[in-house]
Amino acid sequence: MTLEAKRAIVGALGFLFVGSLVAVTIVDASKHRETTGPRPPVIPADSKGCVDCHSRVTPLQFAQWSASKHGEQGIACLSCHGAKPEDPDGFMHHEARISALVTPKDCGGCHAAEAKGFAQSAHGQPKPGLEIHLVAGRPDPKTWPLPLVGRRNPDGSAGSCTTCHGRHRFELADARQPTVCMTCHLSDGSAEAWQRSPHGGFFLTSSSLETAKGPSCTVCHMASRTGAPTHDVSARVSWAMRDGKLAQRADADARRDAMTSTCLLCHGGPLVEAAFDRIDDTFNAGVPSVTPPPTAPYLKSPAAWPHLSPGDRYELAKMQGRLPNEPRSSAQP
Amino acid sequence: MGRVGSWLKERVPVSPEAIKAAGNEPVAGHLKLWWFALGGTAAMLFFGQIITGLLLCVYYQPTPERAWESVRYITGQVPYGWWIRSLHKWGANLMIVAVSLHLMRVFFSGAYRRPREVNWFIGVTLFLLTLVLGFTGYSIVYEQLSYWGATVAANITESVPVIGKGLARTLRGGEQIGAPTLSRFFILHAAVLPMLLLTLFAGHIALVRLHGVSEFPLKGQPHPAPYPFFPDHLLKELATGLALITVVTCLSVLFPVSVGPPADPINTPEHIKPEWYFYFTFRWLKLSSLGMGILGVTVAVGLLFAWPLIDAAIRRRRPNSELSIAFGAAAVIVFVVFTVWEALS
């Protein structure tokens, strides 16, 4: 082969190589990448006026929404806060009729299955005396914000999704954190019982939900192996406190079965059965008569919660106001 | 310029003429034939592997928690990351092909014969190192198949008599594949093996230069005259290099490398398969018992290594023996049949 021919081959190959680099660049440009910087939210026309003002007046609220899934998908201010003329909690705010209250009924417009499950649960039941009063369509500040669970909303729904999901950011991972459940359940003893059990102990050794070695509250009470998770957090709870007394709920067997099938994902049948028998025996024995009455009687029973040390039970009792706040060494059992 | 030149010449006493003369050494005429360029092809691919490998090291993290995730990040997020990774993978595959073809060319042209036996030993070691580099590189991706491939390989190593258990434990850094294995494999893949390969490669080239390229008389053709290295041979090497990088780039665009599911030590996948260059060994292990399998592979590697000595012994008795050609052809046929068989199964 002559030198000229070789040079021609090198030239042609060089040309081909440059061509292949062009193909690489085209493929690279077509690849969808997650942006690492802040992603601008999608602002629909009807909410533009709200955003213009609230990004200055309540900038952190706006920042939370901007970073949320709602912000990403253009579910904006009026999607949740917009009020129909017949809504009792609506009022005019600049040019829009809005409602300050976003109730489970409002969320259920998109999240129907979740709202339905929530309405069936203890979280979704109204309690007497927790009604929100309206003054010219606006919630009366004296009755709002009320404790969110048990609240009776003007539209007939009860409770609020934001109790667990927070407002404007709506991060799913937040709602899965036991610390969110603890905002209410720290006082009834169930959060402490979990925290001091192997479930809580091993969960708390992990730094994130993804690497957790023990289950959090939502794993046993909400998650499902085969289908969508339930928002009826009571569906697997067979005992409840009614008027200061422990009582079995309606459909207790079905609820127990539902929880048992969840337990069986990790534990053997005989162990699960024995644990529930022990708990039933303890609860059937009734609330011990002490003054003031304990809010979580089962915490006093080592048989039901063998993982609680006497010291832990003492601390819990103190936390619940059942013991005077005195030095531990003199009063510790 | 003159002052700079004389300053440099005093401190680096090598004359440009000497460099030119060294570079212009006439090249044996038969190297004009393309199948004599396979060793150089493998070398070029190896240098490409070093460059793409270094770029991958910028993002790769060799821990069980981060390995797969960092590979996924390289493939999906890093600009041109998918291309660099694809170049590395396709480059590795082509390098194995080139080394194997080079080995076959040397074998069938009898270039391993006296006085080039030592260079054959080095060459076979380079071939085995290339395979181990492929294996360790595949393993550190830490996807489900590569994890279980490494597990199977470690278990096979464990079955080697006497040294197996200790060797497997040393390789894994414990009883199972995990964080210590990943750091071992990574250091082997990114530092130890390439350095070893480079050192042996230097020795390989040095011996070629010392002995001169083996003459290969072509039947019925006059012996081709030597030709200058510059620019004739350099242009040919340049063409080879350009062709290679274009082919690898086209393969990367047409068949970009993907990321499988992450390693799951709890779930064994239904079908475990190594990379294609181990199909031959895998099929052989399937056909025989574990002990026989290991023995067979050991004998095959031993025969490959010692062939120059065996061939010399045969040719002492029968100088015109073509047994090595028949033996080599049979080995290639068995290799191809086993590989295709495993690929189709």
XYZ file of C-alpha atoms in Angstrom:
678
model
C 0.000 0.000 0.000
C 1.370 3.392 -0.955
C 1.922 6.196 1.539
C -0.766 8.260 -0.189
C -3.266 5.461 0.261
C -2.375 5.202 3.956
C -2.785 8.949 4.403
C -6.175 8.745 2.680
C -7.245 5.916 5.006
C -6.122 7.889 8.088
C -7.989 10.947 6.811
C -11.177 8.954 6.158
C -10.982 7.277 9.545
C -10.386 10.634 11.223
C -13.488 11.941 9.487
C -15.475 8.906 10.649
C -14.199 9.368 14.194
C -15.321 13.000 14.269
C -18.689 11.816 12.909
C -18.986 9.282 15.719
C -18.237 12.045 18.240
C -21.107 14.055 16.796
C -23.368 11.026 17.331
C -22.124 10.793 20.944
C -22.911 14.469 21.525
C -26.404 14.092 20.065
C -27.126 11.066 22.276
C -25.707 12.856 25.325
C -27.816 15.941 24.704
C -30.975 13.835 24.412
C -30.431 12.234 27.830
C -32.769 13.440 30.543
C -30.895 14.377 33.663
C -32.165 15.350 37.066
C -31.144 18.913 37.676
C -28.981 19.362 40.700
C -29.874 23.001 41.300
C -33.253 24.366 42.379
C -35.975 23.457 39.906
C -38.475 26.218 39.158
C -42.051 25.311 40.119
C -44.865 25.228 37.577
C -47.121 28.203 38.305
C -50.553 28.057 36.609
C -52.123 31.330 35.493
C -54.847 31.340 38.196
C -52.245 31.212 40.996
C -49.757 33.667 39.519
C -51.171 36.590 41.526
C -50.910 34.573 44.784
C -47.302 33.616 44.057
C -46.274 37.159 43.118
C -47.369 38.390 46.513
C -46.745 35.388 48.800
C -43.230 34.755 47.517
C -42.463 38.093 49.246
C -44.929 38.073 52.162
C -44.462 34.418 53.218
C -41.242 33.419 51.424
C -40.581 30.215 53.376
C -44.114 28.966 52.731
C -43.563 29.652 49.034
C -40.129 27.963 49.103
C -41.637 24.817 50.660
C -44.336 24.615 48.012
C -41.785 25.331 45.224
C -39.733 22.331 46.296
C -42.747 20.032 46.647
C -44.253 17.513 44.231
C -47.239 19.839 44.003
C -44.929 22.652 42.897
C -43.308 20.360 40.348
C -46.671 19.431 38.840
C -48.363 22.823 38.951
C -50.772 21.942 41.783
C -50.727 25.508 43.048
C -52.428 27.806 45.590
C -55.970 27.766 44.219
C -55.892 24.012 43.528
C -56.126 23.482 47.305
C -57.228 26.855 48.724
C -59.800 27.760 46.068
C -63.368 27.851 47.485
C -66.682 27.384 45.693
C -69.504 29.890 46.331
C -71.382 27.316 48.412
C -68.393 26.477 50.650
C -69.142 27.867 54.131
C -65.461 28.465 54.868
C -64.862 30.584 51.750
C -64.123 34.311 51.685
C -62.877 36.815 49.146
C -59.163 37.465 49.196
C -58.231 40.042 46.573
C -59.887 38.728 43.412
C -60.237 35.080 44.451
C -62.643 33.250 46.713
C -60.471 31.107 48.917
C -60.530 29.032 52.079
C -57.816 29.074 54.746
C -58.780 25.532 55.718
C -57.629 22.681 53.521
C -59.564 19.675 54.745
C -59.332 15.935 53.991
C -62.319 16.472 51.699
C -60.275 18.990 49.671
C -57.264 16.648 49.475
C -59.620 13.795 48.585
C -60.458 15.597 45.334
C -57.221 14.110 43.998
C -56.227 11.585 46.690
C -59.564 9.767 46.929
C -58.345 6.388 48.211
C -56.182 8.005 50.877
C -59.006 10.295 52.021
C -61.422 7.347 52.201
C -59.039 5.274 54.332
C -58.318 8.270 56.533
C -62.040 8.911 57.112
C -62.458 5.314 58.311
C -59.589 5.583 60.763
C -59.492 6.954 64.301
C -57.551 9.897 62.853
C -60.596 10.842 60.779
C -63.235 10.791 63.556
C -64.546 14.093 64.946
C -64.524 14.704 68.680
C -67.115 16.784 70.532
C -65.954 20.278 71.342
C -63.390 20.476 68.552
C -65.555 22.327 66.015
C -64.021 25.181 64.074
C -66.111 28.335 64.255
C -66.260 30.689 61.322
C -66.514 34.454 61.339
C -67.517 35.746 57.897
C -66.105 32.598 56.309
C -62.768 32.873 58.096
C -61.862 30.472 60.908
C -62.149 32.125 64.293
C -58.567 32.287 65.667
C -59.935 31.249 69.071
C -60.926 27.848 67.684
C -58.306 27.484 64.984
C -55.800 25.970 64.824
C -57.288 23.313 67.032
C -55.577 19.991 67.653
C -55.824 18.719 64.116
C -56.881 15.127 64.788
C -60.454 15.040 66.004
C -61.183 18.486 64.586
C -64.609 18.907 62.973
C -64.287 20.878 59.751
C -67.055 23.149 58.407
C -67.398 20.979 55.289
C -68.350 17.944 57.420
C -64.995 16.165 57.240
C -62.857 15.593 60.292
C -59.159 15.844 61.081
C -56.496 17.099 58.728
C -53.983 15.500 56.355
C -51.424 18.130 57.339
C -51.120 16.645 60.839
C -48.810 13.999 59.416
C -47.837 15.460 56.051
C -47.133 19.029 57.109
C -48.070 22.030 55.036
C -46.888 23.158 51.636
C -43.949 20.709 51.327
C -45.978 17.472 51.754
C -42.900 15.253 51.854
C -43.947 11.600 51.996
C -40.768 10.677 53.829
C -41.666 13.129 56.623
C -44.967 11.374 57.251
C -43.143 8.062 57.530
C -40.892 9.288 60.316
C -41.920 8.082 63.798
C -41.162 11.549 65.160
C -44.276 12.774 63.334
C -46.439 10.087 65.023
C -44.827 11.001 68.333
C -46.223 14.516 68.189
C -49.472 12.906 69.432
C -48.591 9.398 70.532
C -45.797 10.319 72.896
C -48.391 11.048 75.568
C -50.427 7.843 75.190
C -47.456 5.575 75.706
C -47.531 3.736 72.396
C -44.598 5.710 70.973
C -42.510 4.945 74.063
C -43.410 1.288 73.897
C -42.203 1.222 70.264
C -39.084 3.257 71.033
C -38.040 0.868 73.772
C -38.888 -2.276 71.848
C -36.523 -4.019 69.409
C -38.604 -2.490 66.598
C -37.843 1.037 67.708
C -34.377 0.263 69.024
C -33.164 -1.070 65.698
C -34.994 1.559 63.694
C -33.320 4.286 65.699
C -29.849 2.830 65.095
C -30.299 3.630 61.389
C -29.694 7.013 59.924
C -32.453 6.930 57.320
C -35.759 5.290 56.411
C -34.059 3.451 53.537
C -31.483 1.728 55.732
C -33.761 1.151 58.736
C -33.289 -2.272 60.298
C -36.467 -2.121 62.374
C -39.974 -1.072 61.363
C -41.358 2.384 62.033
C -45.028 3.009 62.954
C -46.177 3.251 59.331
C -44.575 -0.069 58.343
C -46.851 -2.116 60.622
C -49.906 0.146 60.682
C -50.084 1.292 57.061
C -47.734 -0.469 54.639
C -48.790 -3.377 52.490
C -46.633 -5.962 50.805
C -48.881 -6.530 47.854
C -51.033 -3.451 47.339
C -51.290 0.249 48.090
C -50.776 1.250 51.732
C -53.872 1.997 53.781
C -54.565 5.337 55.390
C -56.934 3.617 57.813
C -54.333 3.444 60.566
C -56.888 1.754 62.841
C -57.536 -1.127 60.451
C -54.966 -3.295 62.269
C -55.624 -2.079 65.825
C -58.066 -4.211 67.809
C -58.003 -2.428 71.186
C -58.915 1.192 71.863
C -59.363 3.474 74.854
C -63.016 4.469 75.310
C -64.001 6.754 78.184
C -60.902 5.852 80.159
C -61.424 2.122 79.659
C -59.738 -0.279 77.324
C -62.206 -2.011 75.026
C -62.072 -4.196 71.967
C -63.086 -2.350 68.832
C -65.827 -3.499 66.461
C -64.506 -6.165 64.056
C -61.664 -6.805 66.490
C -60.956 -10.225 64.971
C -60.665 -8.874 61.439
C -58.378 -6.094 62.676
C -56.260 -8.593 64.598
C -56.032 -10.806 61.506
C -54.913 -7.845 59.424
C -52.132 -7.019 61.889
C -51.186 -10.677 62.235
C -50.637 -10.998 58.493
C -48.357 -7.950 58.721
C -46.411 -9.434 61.666
C -45.972 -12.682 59.738
C -43.891 -10.877 57.125
C -41.053 -10.971 59.654
C -42.078 -13.225 62.557
C -43.185 -16.832 62.966
C -46.854 -17.627 63.671
C -46.544 -19.065 67.216
C -44.534 -16.060 68.388
C -47.057 -13.605 66.994
C -49.957 -15.505 68.534
C -48.267 -15.661 71.944
C -47.508 -11.928 71.883
C -51.128 -11.050 71.114
C -52.422 -13.478 73.782
C -50.212 -11.754 76.331
C -51.444 -8.331 75.316
C -55.103 -9.469 75.375
C -54.658 -10.914 78.879
C -53.134 -7.688 80.112
C -55.795 -5.497 78.583
C -58.608 -7.779 79.738
C -57.320 -7.400 83.294
C -58.411 -3.764 83.000
C -56.969 -0.422 84.008
C -55.305 -0.483 87.437
C -56.996 1.963 89.809
C -54.373 4.538 90.502
C -54.700 8.248 90.998
C -54.368 9.994 88.659
C -55.483 7.300 86.193
C -52.672 6.324 83.839
C -53.130 7.103 80.191
C -51.241 4.001 79.138
C -51.932 1.213 81.620
C -50.322 -1.500 79.562
C -46.978 0.165 80.065
C -47.159 -0.872 83.705
C -47.372 -4.510 82.781
C -44.060 -6.258 82.192
C -46.000 -9.198 80.819
C -47.301 -7.189 77.867
C -44.138 -5.228 77.165
C -41.226 -7.284 78.439
C -38.764 -4.936 76.796
C -39.557 -2.074 79.167
C -37.207 -1.917 82.110
C -38.568 -0.790 85.529
C -36.530 2.369 85.066
C -38.212 3.040 81.733
C -41.652 2.519 83.211
C -40.795 4.962 85.950
C -39.613 7.561 83.442
C -42.759 7.140 81.388
C -45.001 7.451 84.390
C -43.190 10.643 85.326
C -43.534 11.969 81.799
C -47.269 11.318 81.952
C -47.597 13.207 85.246
C -48.377 10.133 87.285
C -45.399 10.602 89.592
C -44.038 13.733 91.239
C -41.007 15.255 89.530
C -38.483 14.306 92.168
C -34.956 12.884 92.026
C -35.030 9.472 90.411
C -32.768 7.804 92.970
C -35.269 8.228 95.822
C -38.449 7.317 93.930
C -37.236 4.776 91.422
C -38.914 1.428 91.911
C 15.910 29.057 21.151
C 19.548 28.137 20.679
C 20.323 28.914 24.302
C 17.300 26.950 25.517
C 18.327 24.067 23.228
C 21.879 23.923 24.526
C 20.610 24.307 28.147
C 18.318 21.337 27.643
C 20.945 19.280 25.775
C 23.398 19.687 28.657
C 20.847 18.442 31.166
C 19.218 15.779 28.971
C 22.135 14.412 27.000
C 20.120 12.688 24.292
C 20.500 13.947 20.763
C 17.404 14.348 18.559
C 19.265 12.360 15.916
C 19.526 9.364 18.240
C 15.786 9.533 18.971
C 15.055 9.815 15.264
C 17.321 6.863 14.488
C 15.678 4.760 17.209
C 12.238 5.605 15.865
C 13.250 4.994 12.285
C 14.431 1.462 12.737
C 13.235 -0.505 9.725
C 10.158 -2.556 10.396
C 9.993 -6.171 9.230
C 8.230 -6.344 5.877
C 5.540 -8.835 6.864
C 4.210 -6.377 9.481
C 2.487 -4.718 6.554
C -0.057 -7.500 6.918
C -2.880 -6.394 9.205
C -3.116 -9.528 11.297
C 0.381 -8.838 12.542
C -0.866 -5.634 14.156
C -3.045 -7.364 16.770
C -0.541 -6.957 19.632
C -0.324 -3.239 18.938
C -4.125 -3.128 18.754
C -4.414 -4.658 22.214
C -1.819 -2.191 23.539
C -3.724 0.760 22.100
C -6.950 -0.507 23.612
C -5.189 -0.912 26.957
C -4.034 2.703 26.944
C -7.602 3.694 26.128
C -8.733 1.636 29.127
C -6.322 3.559 31.372
C -7.733 6.910 30.237
C -11.415 5.913 30.486
C -10.732 4.047 33.744
C -9.150 7.133 35.315
C -12.164 9.199 34.273
C -14.531 6.622 35.794
C -12.510 6.734 39.048
C -13.507 10.394 39.431
C -17.047 9.313 40.298
C -16.854 5.622 41.229
C -17.020 4.791 44.951
C -15.897 1.265 45.937
C -18.210 0.563 48.884
C -21.231 -1.771 48.912
C -23.509 1.150 49.748
C -22.233 3.455 47.009
C -20.719 1.267 44.248
C -23.875 0.488 42.268
C -25.335 3.909 42.954
C -22.164 5.642 41.714
C -22.146 3.517 38.540
C -25.792 4.423 37.998
C -24.892 8.058 38.538
C -22.042 7.855 36.029
C -24.315 6.198 33.480
C -27.353 8.406 33.969
C -26.259 11.756 35.309
C -22.630 12.607 34.576
C -22.299 14.408 31.228
C -20.798 11.911 28.746
C -20.531 9.453 31.641
C -22.493 6.797 29.709
C -20.057 7.218 26.810
C -16.922 6.909 28.944
C -18.366 3.845 30.681
C -19.433 2.309 27.367
C -15.972 2.974 25.902
C -14.431 1.255 28.936
C -16.700 -1.764 28.632
C -16.468 -2.160 24.865
C -12.729 -1.394 25.032
C -12.319 -4.205 27.569
C -14.221 -6.665 25.379
C -12.279 -5.724 22.260
C -9.012 -5.875 24.202
C -9.782 -9.454 25.198
C -10.612 -10.254 21.563
C -7.405 -8.566 20.349
C -5.197 -10.286 22.948
C -6.780 -13.656 22.131
C -6.313 -13.147 18.375
C -2.732 -11.960 18.922
C -2.059 -15.037 21.023
C -3.540 -17.241 18.306
C -1.509 -15.496 15.608
C 1.718 -16.004 17.564
C 0.762 -19.623 18.207
C -0.131 -20.526 14.634
C 2.844 -18.680 13.135
C 5.164 -20.502 15.557
C 6.616 -17.224 16.807
C 6.920 -18.621 20.335
C 9.753 -20.942 19.347
C 13.361 -20.598 20.429
C 14.635 -18.078 21.454
C 11.272 -16.422 22.170
C 9.895 -18.857 24.778
C 10.215 -16.371 27.649
C 8.258 -13.788 25.692
C 5.531 -16.386 25.170
C 5.391 -16.946 28.949
C 5.078 -13.187 29.440
C 2.435 -13.025 26.715
C 0.311 -15.789 28.256
C 0.588 -14.017 31.626
C -0.577 -10.802 29.943
C -3.529 -12.714 28.463
C -4.500 -14.104 31.880
C -4.066 -10.679 33.486
C -6.406 -9.231 30.873
C -9.046 -11.809 31.801
C -8.632 -11.099 35.529
C -8.886 -7.373 34.816
C -12.142 -8.049 32.986
C -13.466 -10.123 35.878
C -12.546 -7.625 38.609
C -13.894 -4.725 36.557
C -17.200 -6.502 36.020
C -17.432 -7.388 39.712
C -16.943 -3.897 41.092
C -20.045 -2.628 39.269
C -21.792 -4.461 42.131
C -24.960 -5.231 40.237
C -26.889 -8.399 40.941
C -25.251 -10.548 38.241
C -21.724 -9.308 38.825
C -22.101 -9.806 42.590
C -23.259 -13.383 42.156
C -20.656 -13.993 39.445
C -17.986 -12.983 41.952
C -19.606 -15.193 44.588
C -19.532 -18.214 42.278
C -15.917 -17.481 41.290
C -14.898 -17.232 44.951
C -16.697 -20.502 45.735
C -14.895 -22.229 42.865
C -11.593 -20.842 44.142
C -12.466 -22.277 47.546
C -12.635 -25.761 45.993
C -9.042 -25.632 44.759
C -7.114 -28.225 46.788
C -4.753 -27.067 49.574
C -4.611 -23.322 48.802
C -8.241 -22.759 47.781
C -9.792 -21.869 51.133
C -7.045 -19.434 52.076
C -6.973 -17.880 48.618
C -10.751 -17.374 48.525
C -10.696 -15.877 52.016
C -7.874 -13.526 51.075
C -9.651 -12.450 47.904
C -12.965 -11.858 49.637
C -11.486 -10.417 52.809
C -13.811 -12.674 54.774
C -16.385 -15.385 54.351
C -18.557 -13.571 51.846
C -18.433 -10.852 49.253
C -18.725 -7.453 50.903
C -16.946 -4.187 51.642
C -13.455 -5.737 52.005
C -13.914 -7.636 48.713
C -14.941 -4.517 46.878
C -11.911 -2.530 48.052
C -9.614 -5.471 47.212
C -11.094 -5.904 43.738
C -10.993 -2.165 43.129
C -7.332 -1.843 44.104
C -6.525 -4.912 42.004
C -8.487 -3.609 39.028
C -7.415 0.034 39.133
C -3.840 -0.189 40.420
C -2.126 -3.542 40.951
C -3.139 -5.398 37.786
C -2.631 -2.440 35.394
C 0.824 -1.747 36.891
C 1.714 -5.416 36.604
C 0.379 -5.487 33.068
C 2.359 -2.365 32.116
C 5.561 -3.799 33.590
C 5.136 -7.108 31.766
C 4.138 -5.241 28.623
C 7.409 -3.267 28.798
C 9.296 -6.550 29.153
C 7.285 -8.025 26.268
C 8.210 -5.128 23.960
C 11.824 -5.084 25.164
C 12.200 -8.772 24.276
C 10.586 -8.191 20.867
C 13.133 -5.416 20.225
C 16.024 -7.493 21.505
C 15.169 -10.573 19.460
C 13.742 -8.638 16.544
C 10.316 -9.417 15.125
C 10.107 -13.069 14.179
C 10.388 -13.715 10.480
C 7.378 -15.343 8.930
C 7.981 -16.743 5.474
C 4.820 -16.662 3.379
C 4.493 -19.580 1.021
C 4.740 -18.746 -2.659
C 5.538 -15.097 -2.019
C 8.891 -13.307 -2.005
C 9.976 -12.189 1.421
C 8.781 -8.583 1.802
C 11.493 -5.995 2.259
C 11.699 -4.025 5.525
C 10.078 -0.599 5.461
C 10.612 2.599 7.477
C 8.871 3.108 10.788
C 8.263 6.784 10.027
C 5.950 7.630 8.411
C 4.871 4.290 6.900
C 4.323 2.209 9.992
C 3.234 5.131 12.159
C 0.472 5.934 9.666
C -0.660 2.336 9.848
C -0.719 2.437 13.650
C -2.590 5.747 13.500
C -5.153 4.227 11.135
C -5.549 1.240 13.471
C -6.001 3.528 16.483
C -8.546 5.721 14.714
C -10.438 2.708 13.423
C -10.530 1.240 16.926
C -11.776 4.349 18.694
C -14.387 4.860 15.959
C -15.574 1.256 16.235
C -15.701 1.448 20.063
C -17.539 4.784 19.904
C -20.064 3.429 17.377
C -20.615 0.360 19.586
C -21.099 2.680 22.568
C -23.705 4.717 20.720
C -25.518 1.720 19.254
C -25.260 -0.502 22.334
C -24.694 1.789 25.308
C -23.853 0.060 28.541
C -26.713 -0.291 31.031
C -26.951 -0.850 34.774
C -28.627 -4.020 36.043
C -30.425 -4.302 39.380
C -28.202 -3.686 42.411
C -26.469 -6.537 44.245
C -28.811 -8.325 46.627
C -26.909 -10.766 48.845
C -30.192 -12.315 50.049
C -31.721 -13.204 46.671
C -29.826 -15.467 44.303
C -30.799 -14.753 40.683
C -32.289 -17.638 38.728
C -29.615 -17.601 36.046
C -26.061 -16.709 36.897
C -23.778 -16.182 33.935
C -20.281 -14.771 33.748
C -19.090 -12.445 31.006
C -18.761 -14.084 27.581
C -14.990 -14.644 27.859
C -15.599 -17.054 30.745
C -18.396 -18.940 28.947
C -15.872 -21.579 27.888
C -14.775 -22.236 31.473
C -18.356 -22.033 32.757
C -19.606 -24.601 30.241
C -16.694 -26.879 31.076
C -17.507 -26.624 34.797
C -21.140 -27.463 34.034
C -20.121 -30.536 32.040
C -17.759 -31.952 34.633
C -17.630 -32.249 38.384
C -16.178 -29.333 40.329
C -12.899 -31.161 40.953
C -12.546 -32.230 37.324
C -13.524 -28.746 36.211
C -10.773 -27.102 38.222
C -8.281 -29.765 37.124
C -9.260 -29.268 33.475
C -8.828 -25.487 33.620
C -5.488 -25.869 35.426
C -4.247 -28.360 32.794
C -5.427 -26.099 29.950
C -3.604 -23.071 31.375
C -0.534 -25.221 32.095
C -0.484 -26.535 28.514
C -0.865 -23.009 27.141
C 2.056 -21.813 29.251
C 4.363 -24.729 28.585
C 3.570 -25.192 24.888
C 6.933 -23.829 23.632
C 8.713 -26.482 25.740
C 6.315 -29.268 24.678
C 6.586 -28.210 21.046
C 10.387 -28.172 21.266
C 10.353 -31.714 22.689
C 8.085 -32.908 19.861
C 10.171 -31.218 17.192
C 13.364 -32.728 18.554
C 11.951 -36.132 17.649
C 10.026 -35.096 14.543
C 11.441 -31.822 13.164
C 8.659 -31.344 10.612
C 5.802 -32.088 12.990
C 2.663 -29.969 12.500
C 1.148 -31.291 15.721
C 1.051 -27.826 17.280
C -1.172 -26.590 14.416
C -3.542 -29.550 14.846
C -3.533 -29.136 18.626
C -4.107 -25.369 18.396
C -6.930 -25.794 15.866
C -8.621 -28.389 18.095
C -8.305 -26.070 21.116
C -9.804 -23.132 19.201
C -12.692 -25.276 17.936
C -13.437 -26.561 21.455
C -13.260 -22.981 22.797
C -15.646 -21.653 20.152
C -18.092 -24.576 20.508
C -18.208 -24.291 24.321
C -18.606 -20.509 24.143
C -21.434 -20.644 21.606
C -23.080 -23.530 23.500
C -23.081 -21.537 26.731
C -24.252 -18.389 24.955
C -27.249 -20.212 23.498
C -28.183 -22.090 26.671
